Short mmCIF file of C-alpha atoms in Angstrom, two decimals:
data_model
loop_
_atom_site.label_atom_id
_atom_site.label_comp_id
_atom_site.label_asym_id
_atom_site.label_seq_id
_atom_site.Cartn_x
_atom_site.Cartn_y
_atom_site.Cartn_z
CA MET A 1 10.44 12.02 29.19
CA ILE A 2 9.29 14.20 26.31
CA ARG A 3 6.85 15.89 28.66
CA ARG A 4 9.59 16.98 31.00
CA THR A 5 11.78 18.41 28.24
CA VAL A 6 8.94 20.52 26.97
CA VAL A 7 8.24 22.03 30.37
CA LEU A 8 11.87 22.94 30.88
CA LEU A 9 12.11 24.58 27.48
CA CYS A 10 9.04 26.66 28.16
CA LEU A 11 10.44 27.94 31.42
CA ALA A 12 13.60 28.89 29.61
CA ALA A 13 11.76 31.05 27.07
CA PRO A 14 12.87 34.69 27.29
CA PRO A 15 10.44 37.02 29.05
CA GLY A 16 8.29 38.98 26.66
CA ALA A 17 8.24 36.22 24.08
CA MET A 18 4.98 35.71 22.24
CA ALA A 19 2.63 33.45 24.14
CA CYS A 20 3.85 30.00 23.28
CA ASP A 21 1.92 27.27 24.90
CA PRO A 22 2.70 23.93 23.36
CA ASP A 23 0.61 20.93 24.18
CA PRO A 24 2.40 19.06 26.99
CA ALA A 25 2.72 16.06 24.65
CA ALA A 26 4.38 18.14 21.91
CA LEU A 27 7.83 17.22 20.72
CA PRO A 28 10.47 19.96 20.77
CA LEU A 29 12.10 20.42 17.37
CA THR A 30 15.89 20.54 17.41
CA PRO A 31 17.17 23.64 15.61
CA GLU A 32 20.12 23.28 13.30
CA GLN A 33 21.64 26.49 14.63
CA SER A 34 21.46 28.08 18.04
CA GLY A 35 19.41 31.23 18.43
CA ALA A 36 16.52 29.87 16.40
CA PRO A 37 13.07 30.38 17.86
CA GLN A 38 11.67 27.40 19.72
CA ALA A 39 9.43 25.12 17.74
CA PHE A 40 7.27 22.16 18.61
CA LEU A 41 5.61 19.35 16.74
CA ARG A 42 2.53 17.42 17.75
CA PRO A 43 1.95 14.47 15.41
CA ASP A 44 -1.43 12.77 15.26
CA PRO A 45 -1.42 9.03 15.99
CA LEU A 46 0.74 7.30 13.39
CA ARG A 47 -0.46 4.42 11.24
CA LEU A 48 1.97 2.83 8.87
CA SER A 49 1.40 3.83 5.24
CA GLU A 50 -1.66 5.94 6.13
CA PRO A 51 -1.75 9.74 5.90
CA PHE A 52 -1.43 11.58 9.17
CA GLY A 53 -1.28 15.19 10.27
CA MET A 54 0.81 17.23 12.68
CA GLU A 55 0.52 20.55 14.46
CA LEU A 56 3.54 22.77 14.22
CA LEU A 57 4.12 25.61 16.63
CA VAL A 58 6.86 28.17 16.03
CA CYS A 59 7.32 30.50 18.98
CA ASP A 60 8.03 34.16 18.47
CA ALA A 61 9.38 33.79 14.96
CA GLY A 62 8.34 37.22 13.70
CA PRO A 63 6.94 37.44 10.18
CA VAL A 64 7.15 34.08 8.42
CA SER A 65 6.82 33.92 4.65
CA ARG A 66 6.83 30.16 4.19
CA VAL A 67 7.14 26.92 6.14
CA GLU A 68 8.31 23.68 4.54
CA VAL A 69 7.99 20.24 6.11
CA ASP A 70 9.43 16.99 4.85
CA ALA A 71 10.67 13.65 6.19
CA HIS A 72 13.08 10.90 5.23
CA MET A 73 14.49 7.64 6.55
CA PRO A 74 18.16 8.19 7.27
CA ALA A 75 18.93 4.45 7.15
CA HIS A 76 17.24 3.77 3.81
CA GLN A 77 18.15 6.78 1.68
CA HIS A 78 14.61 7.67 0.80
CA GLY A 79 11.96 10.19 1.63
CA MET A 80 8.20 10.30 1.57
CA ASN A 81 6.24 9.52 -1.58
CA TYR A 82 3.98 12.53 -0.94
CA VAL A 83 4.62 16.22 -0.53
CA PRO A 84 3.04 17.28 2.75
CA ARG A 85 0.75 20.27 2.87
CA VAL A 86 1.30 23.11 5.34
CA ARG A 87 -1.50 25.52 6.26
CA VAL A 88 -1.39 28.50 8.60
CA GLN A 89 -3.83 28.11 11.44
CA ALA A 90 -2.92 31.16 13.52
CA ASP A 91 0.17 33.23 14.18
CA GLY A 92 3.01 30.72 14.57
CA GLN A 93 0.62 27.78 14.35
CA TYR A 94 0.56 25.49 11.35
CA ILE A 95 -1.35 22.39 10.34
CA VAL A 96 0.68 19.85 8.38
CA SER A 97 -1.25 17.18 6.48
CA ASP A 98 -0.66 14.35 3.98
CA MET A 99 2.39 12.98 5.77
CA VAL A 100 2.82 9.25 4.99
CA PHE A 101 5.44 7.00 6.57
CA HIS A 102 5.24 3.96 4.31
CA MET A 103 7.86 1.88 6.09
CA PRO A 104 8.44 1.00 9.71
CA GLY A 105 11.45 2.48 11.45
CA HIS A 106 13.18 5.77 12.11
CA TRP A 107 11.97 8.83 10.20
CA ARG A 108 13.51 12.27 10.46
CA VAL A 109 11.09 15.15 10.05
CA THR A 110 12.69 18.35 8.77
CA VAL A 111 11.14 21.80 9.05
CA ALA A 112 12.28 25.01 7.37
CA VAL A 113 10.81 28.28 8.63
CA HIS A 114 11.50 31.12 6.22
CA GLY A 115 11.39 34.44 8.08
CA ALA A 116 11.99 37.99 6.91
CA THR A 117 15.73 37.91 7.56
CA ALA A 118 16.64 34.27 8.08
CA THR A 119 15.58 30.71 7.46
CA HIS A 120 15.60 28.40 10.45
CA HIS A 121 15.97 24.66 9.98
CA TYR A 122 14.80 22.09 12.49
CA ALA A 123 14.57 18.33 12.81
CA ALA A 124 12.72 15.81 14.95
CA ASP A 125 12.86 12.03 15.04
CA LEU A 126 9.73 9.92 14.79
CA TYR A 127 9.34 6.17 14.75
CA ALA A 128 6.77 4.27 12.72
CA GLU A 129 5.83 0.73 13.69
CA MET B 1 -0.06 -9.71 29.19
CA ILE B 2 1.42 -11.34 26.15
CA ARG B 3 4.82 -10.74 27.61
CA ALA B 4 3.93 -12.57 30.81
CA LEU B 5 2.33 -15.43 28.96
CA PHE B 6 5.32 -15.73 26.70
CA LEU B 7 7.40 -17.02 29.54
CA THR B 8 5.16 -20.04 29.66
CA GLY B 9 5.41 -20.40 25.90
CA LEU B 10 6.16 -24.08 26.17
CA LEU B 11 2.92 -25.77 27.04
CA VAL B 12 2.31 -29.43 27.41
CA LEU B 13 -1.38 -30.18 27.63
CA PRO B 14 -2.70 -33.61 28.47
CA GLY B 15 -3.37 -35.60 25.34
CA MET B 16 -1.81 -32.95 23.10
CA ALA B 17 1.41 -32.51 21.25
CA VAL B 18 3.84 -29.97 22.65
CA ALA B 19 2.59 -26.50 21.79
CA GLN B 20 5.39 -24.05 21.43
CA ILE B 21 5.59 -20.39 20.57
CA LEU B 22 8.93 -19.55 19.04
CA LEU B 23 8.38 -15.79 18.76
CA THR B 24 9.84 -13.13 21.02
CA PRO B 25 7.46 -10.54 22.52
CA GLU B 26 8.60 -8.06 19.87
CA GLU B 27 7.93 -10.54 17.09
CA ILE B 28 4.49 -11.19 18.56
CA GLN B 29 3.72 -7.46 18.41
CA GLN B 30 4.86 -7.38 14.77
CA THR B 31 2.76 -10.43 13.99
CA LEU B 32 -0.35 -8.75 15.40
CA SER B 33 0.09 -5.90 12.90
CA HIS B 34 -0.66 -8.34 10.05
CA GLY B 35 -4.30 -8.60 11.09
CA PRO B 36 -7.06 -8.79 12.01
CA TRP B 37 -8.51 -10.46 8.96
CA PRO B 38 -10.81 -10.00 7.14
CA PRO B 39 -10.67 -6.22 7.52
CA GLN B 40 -13.71 -3.99 8.00
CA LEU B 41 -14.13 -2.24 4.67
CA PRO B 42 -16.42 0.75 4.21
CA PRO B 43 -18.02 1.19 0.76
CA ASP B 44 -15.93 3.15 -1.75
CA ALA B 45 -17.31 6.70 -1.47
CA SER B 46 -16.08 7.53 -4.98
CA ASN B 47 -18.31 4.81 -6.44
CA ARG B 48 -22.06 5.09 -5.82
CA ALA B 49 -22.45 1.49 -6.99
CA SER B 50 -20.07 0.22 -4.30
CA GLY B 51 -21.73 -2.26 -1.96
CA ARG B 52 -25.03 -2.39 -3.93
CA PRO B 53 -26.02 -6.02 -4.51
CA ASP B 54 -27.55 -5.25 -7.94
CA ALA B 55 -24.33 -3.52 -9.02
CA VAL B 56 -22.23 -6.43 -7.74
CA ALA B 57 -24.36 -8.87 -9.76
CA LEU B 58 -24.08 -6.65 -12.85
CA GLY B 59 -20.32 -6.35 -12.39
CA ARG B 60 -19.97 -10.12 -12.03
CA ALA B 61 -21.89 -10.66 -15.28
CA MET B 62 -19.88 -8.01 -17.11
CA PHE B 63 -16.60 -9.46 -15.86
CA SER B 64 -17.20 -12.66 -17.79
CA ALA B 65 -18.94 -11.11 -20.83
CA PRO B 66 -16.83 -11.18 -24.03
CA VAL B 67 -19.58 -9.13 -25.63
CA LEU B 68 -18.02 -6.02 -24.09
CA SER B 69 -14.88 -6.36 -26.23
CA ALA B 70 -14.63 -4.97 -29.75
CA ASN B 71 -14.29 -8.41 -31.34
CA GLY B 72 -16.64 -10.12 -28.91
CA GLN B 73 -13.89 -12.55 -27.95
CA MET B 74 -12.23 -11.24 -24.82
CA ALA B 75 -13.52 -10.68 -21.28
CA CYS B 76 -11.86 -9.71 -18.03
CA ALA B 77 -12.15 -13.37 -17.07
CA SER B 78 -10.08 -14.40 -20.12
CA CYS B 79 -7.02 -13.28 -18.19
CA HIS B 80 -8.35 -13.00 -14.64
CA ASP B 81 -9.78 -16.52 -14.61
CA PRO B 82 -11.95 -17.03 -11.51
CA GLY B 83 -10.98 -20.72 -11.62
CA GLN B 84 -7.29 -19.76 -11.33
CA HIS B 85 -7.55 -17.23 -8.50
CA PHE B 86 -8.20 -14.50 -11.06
CA THR B 87 -4.91 -14.97 -12.88
CA ASP B 88 -3.97 -16.71 -16.14
CA GLY B 89 -1.03 -18.73 -14.87
CA LEU B 90 1.20 -17.18 -17.54
CA PRO B 91 4.39 -15.20 -16.98
CA ARG B 92 2.99 -12.34 -19.05
CA ALA B 93 -0.60 -11.81 -20.16
CA GLU B 94 -1.73 -12.73 -23.67
CA GLY B 95 -3.94 -10.09 -25.22
CA ALA B 96 -3.98 -9.33 -28.93
CA THR B 97 -0.23 -9.69 -28.47
CA ARG B 98 1.86 -10.67 -25.47
CA LEU B 99 1.55 -7.86 -22.92
CA ASP B 100 4.51 -6.54 -20.96
CA ARG B 101 3.37 -7.62 -17.51
CA ASN B 102 2.05 -10.48 -15.43
CA THR B 103 -1.71 -10.68 -14.80
CA PRO B 104 -2.20 -9.99 -11.09
CA SER B 105 -4.83 -11.69 -8.99
CA LEU B 106 -7.78 -9.47 -8.06
CA PHE B 107 -8.14 -10.29 -4.38
CA ASN B 108 -8.03 -7.72 -1.58
CA LEU B 109 -8.07 -4.76 -3.97
CA PRO B 110 -9.97 -2.41 -1.61
CA LEU B 111 -6.89 -2.35 0.61
CA HIS B 112 -4.85 -0.62 -2.08
CA ARG B 113 -4.32 3.07 -2.73
CA TRP B 114 -2.80 2.55 -6.20
CA PHE B 115 -3.80 0.04 -8.88
CA GLY B 116 -1.76 -1.89 -11.40
CA TRP B 117 1.92 -2.81 -11.05
CA ALA B 118 2.87 0.82 -11.68
CA GLY B 119 -0.10 2.52 -10.01
CA ASP B 120 -1.64 3.98 -13.17
CA SER B 121 -4.90 4.58 -11.27
CA ASP B 122 -5.83 5.85 -7.83
CA ASN B 123 -9.13 3.98 -7.76
CA LEU B 124 -10.55 0.63 -8.77
CA TRP B 125 -13.20 1.80 -11.24
CA ALA B 126 -10.67 3.80 -13.25
CA GLN B 127 -8.29 0.82 -13.32
CA SER B 128 -11.15 -1.42 -14.46
CA LEU B 129 -11.90 0.62 -17.56
CA LEU B 130 -8.29 0.64 -18.83
CA PRO B 131 -8.41 -2.91 -20.33
CA ILE B 132 -11.74 -2.07 -22.03
CA LEU B 133 -10.02 0.71 -23.98
CA ASN B 134 -6.57 -0.88 -24.41
CA ALA B 135 -6.03 -1.76 -28.08
CA ASP B 136 -4.19 -4.95 -27.08
CA GLU B 137 -6.99 -6.03 -24.73
CA MET B 138 -10.70 -5.37 -25.28
CA ALA B 139 -10.04 -2.59 -27.81
CA GLN B 140 -13.27 -0.69 -27.27
CA THR B 141 -14.13 2.96 -27.65
CA PRO B 142 -16.65 4.58 -25.29
CA GLU B 143 -19.07 4.89 -28.23
CA GLY B 144 -18.58 1.26 -29.18
CA LEU B 145 -19.08 0.14 -25.59
CA LYS B 146 -22.32 2.11 -25.29
CA SER B 147 -23.87 0.66 -28.46
CA THR B 148 -22.64 -2.85 -27.61
CA LEU B 149 -24.20 -2.59 -24.16
CA GLN B 150 -27.47 -1.22 -25.52
CA ALA B 151 -27.81 -4.24 -27.79
CA SER B 152 -26.85 -6.79 -25.11
CA PRO B 153 -28.82 -8.55 -22.37
CA LEU B 154 -26.73 -6.53 -19.91
CA ALA B 155 -28.64 -3.37 -20.87
CA GLU B 156 -31.49 -4.09 -18.50
CA PRO B 157 -29.51 -4.72 -15.31
CA PHE B 158 -27.22 -1.82 -16.26
CA GLU B 159 -30.20 0.54 -16.47
CA THR B 160 -31.55 -0.72 -13.15
CA VAL B 161 -28.33 0.38 -11.48
CA PHE B 162 -27.36 3.46 -13.49
CA GLY B 163 -30.55 4.68 -15.23
CA PRO B 164 -31.43 4.85 -18.94
CA LEU B 165 -28.49 4.26 -21.27
CA ASN B 166 -29.75 6.71 -23.87
CA ARG B 167 -29.43 9.56 -21.38
CA GLN B 168 -25.77 8.78 -20.61
CA THR B 169 -22.81 10.04 -22.62
CA PRO B 170 -20.47 7.32 -23.89
CA THR B 171 -17.92 8.45 -21.29
CA ALA B 172 -20.52 8.14 -18.53
CA VAL B 173 -21.37 4.62 -19.74
CA LEU B 174 -17.67 3.73 -19.67
CA VAL B 175 -17.22 5.08 -16.15
CA ASN B 176 -20.38 3.36 -14.91
CA THR B 177 -19.16 0.09 -16.43
CA GLY B 178 -15.92 0.55 -14.48
CA LYS B 179 -17.95 1.21 -11.33
CA ALA B 180 -20.04 -1.96 -11.71
CA LEU B 181 -16.89 -4.00 -12.36
CA ALA B 182 -15.30 -2.42 -9.28
CA ALA B 183 -18.36 -3.16 -7.12
CA TYR B 184 -17.95 -6.82 -8.02
CA GLN B 185 -14.16 -6.98 -7.61
CA GLU B 186 -14.38 -5.34 -4.18
CA THR B 187 -16.16 -8.44 -2.94
CA LEU B 188 -13.12 -10.63 -3.70
CA ILE B 189 -11.43 -10.92 -0.32
CA THR B 190 -9.22 -13.86 0.61
CA GLY B 191 -10.47 -16.05 3.44
CA ARG B 192 -9.08 -16.61 6.90
CA THR B 193 -5.94 -18.72 7.01
CA ALA B 194 -3.80 -20.77 9.38
CA PHE B 195 -1.76 -17.61 9.92
CA ASP B 196 -4.88 -15.67 11.00
CA ARG B 197 -5.84 -18.33 13.50
CA PHE B 198 -2.31 -18.12 14.93
CA ARG B 199 -2.33 -14.34 15.04
CA ASP B 200 -5.74 -14.13 16.69
CA ALA B 201 -4.78 -16.75 19.27
CA LEU B 202 -1.68 -14.69 20.10
CA GLN B 203 -3.83 -11.61 20.47
CA ALA B 204 -6.19 -13.46 22.78
CA GLY B 205 -3.21 -14.77 24.75
CA ASP B 206 -4.32 -18.33 23.98
CA LEU B 207 -0.91 -19.93 23.58
CA ALA B 208 -2.24 -23.47 23.45
CA ARG B 209 -4.25 -22.59 20.35
CA ALA B 210 -1.41 -20.49 18.89
CA GLY B 211 0.94 -23.42 19.39
CA ARG B 212 -0.94 -25.40 16.77
CA TYR B 213 0.67 -23.22 14.12
CA PRO B 214 3.49 -25.43 12.83
CA ALA B 215 7.01 -24.77 14.07
CA ALA B 216 8.29 -24.52 10.48
CA ALA B 217 5.80 -21.73 9.76
CA GLN B 218 6.85 -19.94 12.94
CA ARG B 219 10.50 -20.19 11.96
CA GLY B 220 9.63 -18.84 8.52
CA LEU B 221 7.68 -15.99 10.11
CA LYS B 222 10.72 -15.15 12.27
CA THR B 223 12.82 -14.89 9.12
CA PHE B 224 10.10 -12.78 7.46
CA LEU B 225 10.15 -10.31 10.37
CA GLY B 226 13.83 -10.56 11.21
CA ARG B 227 16.71 -11.41 8.92
CA GLY B 228 14.64 -11.17 5.74
CA ARG B 229 13.15 -7.79 6.69
CA CYS B 230 10.30 -8.70 4.39
CA ASN B 231 7.81 -6.78 6.56
CA VAL B 232 9.56 -3.50 5.79
CA CYS B 233 7.62 -3.51 2.51
CA HIS B 234 5.14 -6.38 2.96
CA SER B 235 3.49 -4.77 6.00
CA GLY B 236 0.00 -4.58 7.48
CA PRO B 237 -2.98 -6.94 7.21
CA ALA B 238 -2.61 -7.43 3.43
CA PHE B 239 1.20 -7.77 3.62
CA THR B 240 1.85 -4.72 1.47
CA ASN B 241 2.53 -1.08 2.24
CA GLY B 242 0.76 -0.25 -1.02
CA GLU B 243 3.75 1.72 -2.31
CA PHE B 244 6.47 1.20 -4.92
CA HIS B 245 9.88 -0.37 -4.53
CA ASP B 246 12.68 -1.94 -6.50
CA ALA B 247 12.88 -5.64 -5.62
CA GLY B 248 15.88 -6.20 -7.88
CA LEU B 249 14.08 -7.70 -10.88
CA SER B 250 15.17 -6.84 -14.39
CA TYR B 251 13.17 -4.04 -15.91
CA PHE B 252 14.19 -4.96 -19.44
CA ILE B 253 11.24 -6.24 -21.45
CA THR B 254 13.44 -6.94 -24.46
CA GLU B 255 17.06 -6.05 -24.99
CA THR B 256 16.05 -2.61 -26.13
CA ARG B 257 12.84 -1.91 -24.26
CA VAL B 258 12.49 -1.21 -20.55
CA ASP B 259 9.54 -1.17 -18.18
CA SER B 260 9.82 2.15 -16.38
CA GLY B 261 7.42 0.96 -13.64
CA ARG B 262 6.18 3.69 -11.32
CA HIS B 263 7.81 6.37 -13.45
CA GLY B 264 5.43 5.62 -16.31
CA GLY B 265 2.60 4.83 -13.91
CA LEU B 266 2.75 8.31 -12.44
CA ALA B 267 2.75 9.86 -15.88
CA ALA B 268 -0.37 7.85 -16.77
CA LEU B 269 -2.00 8.73 -13.45
CA LEU B 270 -1.41 12.44 -13.85
CA ARG B 271 -2.83 12.32 -17.40
CA SER B 272 -5.91 10.32 -16.39
CA PRO B 273 -9.29 12.08 -16.55
CA PHE B 274 -10.65 9.44 -14.12
CA THR B 275 -8.86 10.11 -10.83
CA LEU B 276 -10.42 10.63 -7.41
CA ASP B 277 -9.85 14.34 -8.00
CA SER B 278 -12.08 14.31 -11.11
CA ALA B 279 -15.78 15.03 -11.54
CA HIS B 280 -16.26 11.28 -12.25
CA SER B 281 -15.81 10.57 -8.54
CA ASP B 282 -19.12 10.31 -6.70
CA ASP B 283 -17.55 11.49 -3.45
CA PRO B 284 -18.43 15.16 -2.91
CA ARG B 285 -15.68 15.34 -0.29
CA ARG B 286 -13.06 13.88 -2.66
CA SER B 287 -11.68 12.04 0.37
CA GLY B 288 -9.02 9.98 -1.37
CA ALA B 289 -7.91 12.72 -3.74
CA TRP B 290 -5.13 13.93 -1.45
CA ALA B 291 -2.89 11.14 -2.79
CA VAL B 292 -3.01 12.12 -6.48
CA ARG B 293 -2.70 15.78 -5.51
CA ARG B 294 0.30 15.32 -3.26
CA VAL B 295 2.14 12.37 -4.85
CA ARG B 296 5.79 13.14 -5.50
CA ARG B 297 7.71 12.34 -8.68
CA THR B 298 11.36 11.44 -8.27
CA HIS B 299 14.13 9.77 -10.27
CA ALA B 300 13.95 6.84 -7.90
CA ASP B 301 10.49 5.95 -9.27
CA PHE B 302 12.10 4.46 -12.34
CA GLY B 303 11.81 0.68 -12.37
CA THR B 304 9.89 0.44 -9.11
CA PHE B 305 6.69 -1.62 -8.87
CA ARG B 306 3.86 -1.80 -6.37
CA VAL B 307 4.50 -4.19 -3.50
CA PRO B 308 2.10 -7.10 -4.04
CA GLY B 309 0.03 -8.36 -1.13
CA LEU B 310 1.00 -11.88 -0.08
CA ARG B 311 -2.36 -13.33 0.93
CA GLY B 312 -3.34 -16.04 -1.52
CA ALA B 313 0.00 -15.74 -3.30
CA ALA B 314 0.63 -19.48 -3.14
CA HIS B 315 -2.10 -19.85 -5.78
CA THR B 316 -0.93 -17.19 -8.23
CA ALA B 317 2.39 -18.32 -9.70
CA PRO B 318 4.37 -17.15 -11.60
CA TYR B 319 5.51 -14.10 -9.70
CA MET B 320 6.68 -10.52 -10.07
CA HIS B 321 5.63 -7.82 -12.56
CA ASN B 322 7.15 -9.77 -15.42
CA GLY B 323 6.23 -13.24 -14.17
CA SER B 324 9.90 -14.18 -14.23
CA LEU B 325 9.94 -16.29 -11.04
CA PRO B 326 8.08 -19.62 -11.32
CA ASP B 327 7.31 -20.39 -7.68
CA LEU B 328 7.58 -19.10 -4.12
CA ALA B 329 10.86 -20.90 -3.55
CA ALA B 330 12.30 -19.06 -6.54
CA VAL B 331 11.10 -15.76 -5.04
CA VAL B 332 12.76 -16.52 -1.71
CA ARG B 333 15.98 -17.59 -3.48
CA HIS B 334 15.88 -14.35 -5.45
CA TYR B 335 15.82 -12.29 -2.25
CA ASN B 336 18.32 -14.57 -0.57
CA GLY B 337 20.95 -14.02 -3.20
CA ILE B 338 19.97 -10.54 -4.31
CA ASP B 339 22.69 -8.67 -6.14
CA PRO B 340 22.92 -5.18 -4.63
CA GLU B 341 24.61 -4.10 -7.87
CA ARG B 342 21.33 -4.65 -9.65
CA LEU B 343 19.41 -2.31 -7.40
CA HIS B 344 19.21 1.32 -8.49
CA THR B 345 22.13 3.44 -7.49
CA ASP B 346 19.80 6.28 -6.54
CA GLY B 347 17.33 3.92 -4.91
CA GLU B 348 16.77 2.97 -1.32
CA ALA B 349 19.16 0.78 0.63
CA ILE B 350 17.03 -2.01 2.06
CA LEU B 351 17.57 -5.27 0.24
CA ALA B 352 20.81 -7.20 0.68
CA PRO B 353 21.72 -10.89 0.51
CA ILE B 354 20.19 -12.69 3.49
CA GLY B 355 22.28 -15.84 3.81
CA LEU B 356 19.45 -18.32 4.33
CA SER B 357 20.18 -22.05 4.41
CA GLU B 358 18.09 -24.54 2.39
CA GLU B 359 16.14 -25.25 5.57
CA ASP B 360 15.52 -21.55 6.20
CA ILE B 361 14.28 -21.19 2.63
CA ALA B 362 11.87 -24.09 3.07
CA ASP B 363 10.58 -22.57 6.33
CA LEU B 364 10.01 -19.16 4.77
CA VAL B 365 8.12 -20.76 1.87
CA PHE B 366 6.09 -22.77 4.36
CA PHE B 367 5.19 -19.57 6.20
CA LEU B 368 4.15 -17.86 2.94
CA GLU B 369 1.93 -20.84 2.15
CA THR B 370 0.09 -20.41 5.45
CA LEU B 371 -1.07 -17.02 4.13
CA SER B 372 -2.92 -18.88 1.40
CA ASN B 373 -4.55 -21.68 3.31
CA ALA B 374 -2.38 -23.97 1.25
CA ARG B 375 -1.20 -25.62 4.48
#
């Protein structure tokens, strides 16, 4: 299901876009506003209440000054007890670490990509068991 | 596999009582997440004494040695009585005065990330040296501890593990004492229980064996996983997510004094010179230090307490950070009739009245008792 969506999105990328080659298992991030560059998330295997990491790929975003990642549980009115760390791995590629989902259920990951002229906000839904 | 077997959940074997599994496939999956037990535990990389038999023996001797306290009267075991599952049976501990909190049991500590009701420490050796220094507990100074140790029969085994005392600063002696105490406490792991035999039989698909787990315990487990939503916080093999929540207890110590819980615990943690991010850690990789570096402070920390593990809990009454609930039935009744008004307004929305009948309450207590081998 996820696999298929990713393939379609890649085909739809405008010609001339920066090489953007997400892992087939990556999760497309939903932008808050249309026109935002495509972005993908690839979380490491999740273990409840244990730290995990994610790879973040932002396609063709131009110069990015800062990327922020956070998560919360919409049903429970609370977020994570830790501030995740975001490191640049390569152009448009980021490594997110120190994510901890300490309760089972639906978590919403939010990503803010601060570019030269605009900030793009994204979200993705993950489930912890 | 389990799913297929579930359909034949009602087994009648010759010469045996009816063995029945009351759980749905989803509940079986959830049940499996509370094991296996005991867990495989690597040594604590931040503590070079961890796992060393001589350090464990030293820590055991120190744990019961009043000589370590300033007045020679109080030991760890005065409150954490090995004969009472490492508690004192009191609502709140008695030190030089009555302390603000209940004495927790010391089982299954290696499964925690934070120590103490409010998580004042991110490691067991740092938590173990707090009562040595606390004026209301053992009331030592590092200097006093060093000279006391030097003059005691513990000097020799201490030097075998940590080297000559006269070449260690008083702070190093204090930290090494914490590390020996931690090496001992790490060995305190609760045994396998009726619940574990049930869980492992489910995992093996052996429904006849699983069916020996009493129906009342299974009904209680269903409430724990379902209506009660207890496993939202009491998750994993130790039945705790290791984090901090508001379970709707009063945080007033007296009419005018409050226990700020995690709020104060974080302040103490961030002031502590003995975290996993400090030079006192023996782990060159500082593997666990991410937590103290990245932990977040929020308003919602106020009045939250660490979720206790539930293994062995049947033996450690009274309950909660202030020891205000006398038995497991009182705990279940507390959750059953919880007053959402008493939960923080800026806190999380998880707990709500459950609507359990007297029979449901008895079943849930029965289930909790099977985590303690009390049944």
